[in-house]
mmCIF file of C-alpha atoms in Angstrom:
data_model
loop_
_atom_site.group_PDB
_atom_site.id
_atom_site.type_symbol
_atom_site.label_atom_id
_atom_site.label_comp_id
_atom_site.label_asym_id
_atom_site.label_seq_id
_atom_site.Cartn_x
_atom_site.Cartn_y
_atom_site.Cartn_z
ATOM 1 C CA MET A 115 92.565 -42.507 73.284
ATOM 2 C CA GLY A 116 92.155 -38.863 72.571
ATOM 3 C CA ARG A 117 91.657 -37.053 69.373
ATOM 4 C CA ILE A 118 95.286 -35.835 69.219
ATOM 5 C CA GLU A 119 96.601 -39.352 69.786
ATOM 6 C CA ARG A 120 94.439 -40.706 66.970
ATOM 7 C CA GLY A 121 95.707 -37.946 64.672
ATOM 8 C CA VAL A 122 99.313 -38.780 65.538
ATOM 9 C CA TRP A 123 98.700 -42.499 64.936
ATOM 10 C CA LEU A 124 96.921 -41.802 61.655
ATOM 11 C CA THR A 125 99.790 -39.581 60.535
ATOM 12 C CA LEU A 126 102.301 -42.315 61.434
ATOM 13 C CA VAL A 127 100.297 -44.969 59.567
ATOM 14 C CA VAL A 128 100.018 -42.747 56.472
ATOM 15 C CA LEU A 129 103.758 -41.996 56.647
ATOM 16 C CA LEU A 130 104.604 -45.703 56.964
ATOM 17 C CA LEU A 131 102.330 -46.560 54.043
ATOM 18 C CA GLY A 132 104.001 -43.832 51.970
ATOM 19 C CA ILE A 133 107.486 -45.047 52.857
ATOM 20 C CA THR A 134 106.473 -48.637 52.059
ATOM 21 C CA ALA A 135 105.035 -47.597 48.697
ATOM 22 C CA VAL A 136 108.136 -45.571 47.764
ATOM 23 C CA SER A 137 110.450 -48.399 48.863
ATOM 24 C CA GLY A 138 108.409 -50.930 46.901
ATOM 25 C CA HIS A 139 108.519 -48.750 43.795
ATOM 26 C CA GLN A 140 112.294 -48.291 44.097
ATOM 27 C CA ALA A 141 112.784 -52.045 44.557
ATOM 28 C CA TRP A 142 110.639 -52.681 41.461
ATOM 29 C CA GLN A 143 112.701 -50.165 39.437
ATOM 30 C CA ALA A 144 115.966 -51.747 40.639
ATOM 31 C CA GLU A 145 114.710 -55.196 39.652
ATOM 32 C CA ARG A 146 113.754 -53.929 36.185
ATOM 33 C CA ALA A 147 117.189 -52.278 35.770
ATOM 34 C CA LEU A 148 118.873 -55.532 36.807
ATOM 35 C CA GLU A 149 116.803 -57.540 34.311
ATOM 36 C CA THR A 150 117.642 -55.069 31.549
ATOM 37 C CA GLY A 151 121.352 -55.217 32.412
ATOM 38 C CA GLN A 152 121.307 -59.012 32.426
ATOM 39 C CA ALA A 153 119.581 -59.057 29.029
ATOM 40 C CA GLN A 154 122.250 -56.724 27.639
ATOM 41 C CA ILE A 155 125.008 -58.945 29.036
ATOM 42 C CA ARG A 156 123.422 -62.021 27.420
ATOM 43 C CA ALA A 157 123.173 -60.194 24.077
ATOM 44 C CA LEU A 158 126.843 -59.144 24.247
ATOM 45 C CA GLN A 159 127.918 -62.678 25.165
ATOM 46 C CA GLU A 160 126.018 -64.049 22.163
ATOM 47 C CA TRP A 161 127.602 -61.411 19.924
ATOM 48 C CA LEU A 162 131.087 -62.339 21.190
ATOM 49 C CA GLN A 163 130.438 -66.041 20.635
ATOM 50 C CA GLU A 164 129.319 -65.348 17.058
ATOM 51 C CA ALA A 165 132.389 -63.186 16.437
ATOM 52 C CA ASP A 166 134.684 -65.930 17.792
ATOM 53 C CA ALA A 167 132.980 -68.520 15.575
ATOM 54 C CA ASP A 168 133.664 -66.421 12.463
ATOM 55 C CA GLY A 169 137.408 -66.375 13.098
ATOM 56 C CA PRO A 170 139.674 -63.347 13.336
ATOM 57 C CA ASP A 171 140.609 -63.142 9.643
ATOM 58 C CA THR A 172 136.995 -63.025 8.520
ATOM 59 C CA GLU A 173 135.397 -60.777 11.089
ATOM 60 C CA PRO A 174 135.307 -57.074 10.261
ATOM 61 C CA ALA A 175 137.040 -56.274 13.573
ATOM 62 C CA GLY A 176 136.896 -52.540 13.325
ATOM 63 C CA LEU A 177 135.601 -51.832 9.855
ATOM 64 C CA THR A 178 132.379 -49.907 9.712
ATOM 65 C CA PRO A 179 129.957 -50.636 6.864
ATOM 66 C CA ARG A 180 131.033 -47.349 5.294
ATOM 67 C CA GLU A 181 134.722 -48.352 5.453
ATOM 68 C CA VAL A 182 133.915 -51.759 3.944
ATOM 69 C CA ARG A 183 132.117 -50.081 1.030
ATOM 70 C CA ARG A 184 135.025 -47.661 0.508
ATOM 71 C CA LEU A 185 137.593 -50.465 0.481
ATOM 72 C CA GLN A 186 135.422 -52.506 -1.873
ATOM 73 C CA ALA A 187 135.233 -49.514 -4.213
ATOM 74 C CA LEU A 188 139.047 -49.394 -4.124
ATOM 75 C CA GLY A 189 139.300 -53.010 -5.266
ATOM 76 C CA LEU A 190 139.034 -55.289 -2.224
ATOM 77 C CA ALA A 191 136.136 -57.705 -2.674
ATOM 78 C CA GLU A 192 136.209 -58.783 0.995
ATOM 79 C CA PRO A 193 138.394 -56.251 2.816
ATOM 80 C CA SER A 194 139.311 -58.077 6.057
ATOM 81 C CA PRO A 195 140.192 -61.461 4.508
ATOM 82 C CA ASP A 196 141.847 -59.804 1.496
ATOM 83 C CA LEU A 197 144.042 -57.621 3.709
ATOM 84 C CA ALA A 198 144.961 -60.551 5.960
ATOM 85 C CA ALA A 199 145.902 -62.729 2.965
ATOM 86 C CA ASP A 200 147.987 -59.987 1.372
ATOM 87 C CA LEU A 201 149.835 -59.285 4.616
ATOM 88 C CA ARG A 202 150.584 -62.992 5.156
ATOM 89 C CA ALA A 203 152.169 -62.990 1.675
ATOM 90 C CA HIS A 204 154.657 -60.308 2.828
ATOM 91 C CA PRO A 205 156.658 -61.731 5.752
ATOM 92 C CA GLY A 206 159.570 -59.513 4.661
ATOM 93 C CA LEU A 207 157.783 -56.638 6.390
ATOM 94 C CA ILE A 208 158.703 -58.130 9.776
ATOM 95 C CA PRO A 209 161.670 -56.000 10.926
ATOM 96 C CA HIS A 210 163.357 -58.559 13.208
ATOM 97 C CA GLU A 211 165.982 -61.242 12.726
ATOM 98 C CA PRO A 212 164.678 -64.788 13.184
ATOM 99 C CA VAL A 213 166.504 -67.036 15.647
ATOM 100 C CA LEU A 214 167.892 -70.560 15.417
ATOM 101 C CA GLY A 215 167.350 -70.791 11.661
ATOM 102 C CA GLY A 216 163.654 -69.977 11.845
ATOM 103 C CA ARG A 217 161.679 -67.898 9.361
ATOM 104 C CA PHE A 218 159.216 -65.261 10.423
ATOM 105 C CA PHE A 219 155.634 -65.555 9.250
ATOM 106 C CA PHE A 220 152.335 -63.953 10.161
ATOM 107 C CA VAL A 221 150.331 -66.250 12.425
ATOM 108 C CA PRO A 222 147.138 -67.572 10.799
ATOM 109 C CA GLY A 223 144.239 -66.042 12.675
ATOM 110 C CA GLY A 224 146.554 -63.392 14.131
ATOM 111 C CA VAL A 225 145.783 -60.611 11.669
ATOM 112 C CA ARG A 226 143.251 -58.078 12.963
ATOM 113 C CA VAL A 227 141.965 -55.311 10.720
ATOM 114 C CA LEU A 228 141.418 -52.427 13.125
ATOM 115 C CA ASN A 229 139.924 -49.905 10.705
ATOM 116 C CA ASP A 230 140.376 -48.584 7.184
ATOM 117 C CA ARG A 231 143.989 -47.571 7.921
ATOM 118 C CA TRP A 232 145.591 -49.962 10.405
ATOM 119 C CA VAL A 233 146.142 -53.651 11.011
ATOM 120 C CA LEU A 234 147.501 -55.394 14.100
ATOM 121 C CA ALA A 235 149.347 -58.611 13.297
ATOM 122 C CA VAL A 236 150.989 -61.383 15.317
ATOM 123 C CA PHE A 237 154.124 -62.991 13.862
ATOM 124 C CA GLU A 238 156.550 -65.711 14.888
ATOM 125 C CA ASP A 239 159.418 -67.845 13.638
ATOM 126 C CA GLY A 240 158.740 -70.959 15.690
ATOM 127 C CA HIS A 241 160.978 -69.719 18.508
ATOM 128 C CA VAL A 242 160.017 -66.121 19.205
ATOM 129 C CA ARG A 243 156.756 -64.272 18.752
ATOM 130 C CA GLY A 244 155.864 -60.624 18.347
ATOM 131 C CA GLN A 245 153.250 -58.122 17.258
ATOM 132 C CA MET A 246 153.251 -55.248 14.873
ATOM 133 C CA LEU A 247 151.030 -52.351 13.926
ATOM 134 C CA LEU A 248 150.896 -51.600 10.226
ATOM 135 C CA GLU A 249 149.348 -48.876 8.138
ATOM 136 C CA TYR A 250 147.952 -49.803 4.751
ATOM 137 C CA SER A 251 146.769 -47.917 1.718
ATOM 138 C CA LEU A 252 145.344 -48.932 -1.641
ATOM 139 C CA HIS A 253 146.732 -47.658 -4.919
ATOM 140 C CA SER A 254 145.286 -48.946 -8.197
ATOM 141 C CA GLY A 255 144.035 -52.063 -6.441
ATOM 142 C CA ALA A 256 147.453 -52.837 -4.886
ATOM 143 C CA ILE A 257 147.925 -52.823 -1.120
ATOM 144 C CA ARG A 258 150.908 -50.896 0.237
ATOM 145 C CA TRP A 259 152.101 -51.616 3.767
ATOM 146 C CA ARG A 260 154.067 -49.471 6.196
ATOM 147 C CA VAL A 261 155.268 -50.729 9.577
ATOM 148 C CA LEU A 262 154.350 -48.279 12.344
ATOM 149 C CA ALA A 263 155.554 -50.273 15.360
ATOM 150 C CA SER A 264 156.851 -53.738 16.064
ATOM 151 C CA ALA A 265 157.939 -55.578 19.192
ATOM 152 C CA LEU A 266 158.967 -59.075 20.159
ATOM 153 C CA ASP A 267 157.125 -60.648 23.077
ATOM 154 C CA ARG A 268 159.237 -61.050 26.189
#
């Protein structure tokens, strides 16, 4: 084997070692990214399970800590549950006619506080069901409601 052949073989071996090292490093990085992604998925699943355990009327669905403090300063001790309870006490806000002698009511657990302005609520009369988006505001500790949209489920 001549000197040129040995040089070619040495170059090929060095190239193969380099490719193997780069491939190994990329595989290691991909494995680390996968592990990180799986850890994030597990954390989100745990968070969702905790949120489900709290129940929809007690979880601060969309309220930020700042919004909670603002609503507390305006007179709501526990904003999400207080808003849900007040809304349930006002079934007259539902702008549909009940059927077959039913009476509309807001479904327990179906009131979602979206933020410091809006609430999404599920209602029914025992025969038909629907959803509505409401805007709320606080004036001297009293909650005022305004229906923004409402639809019966088909």
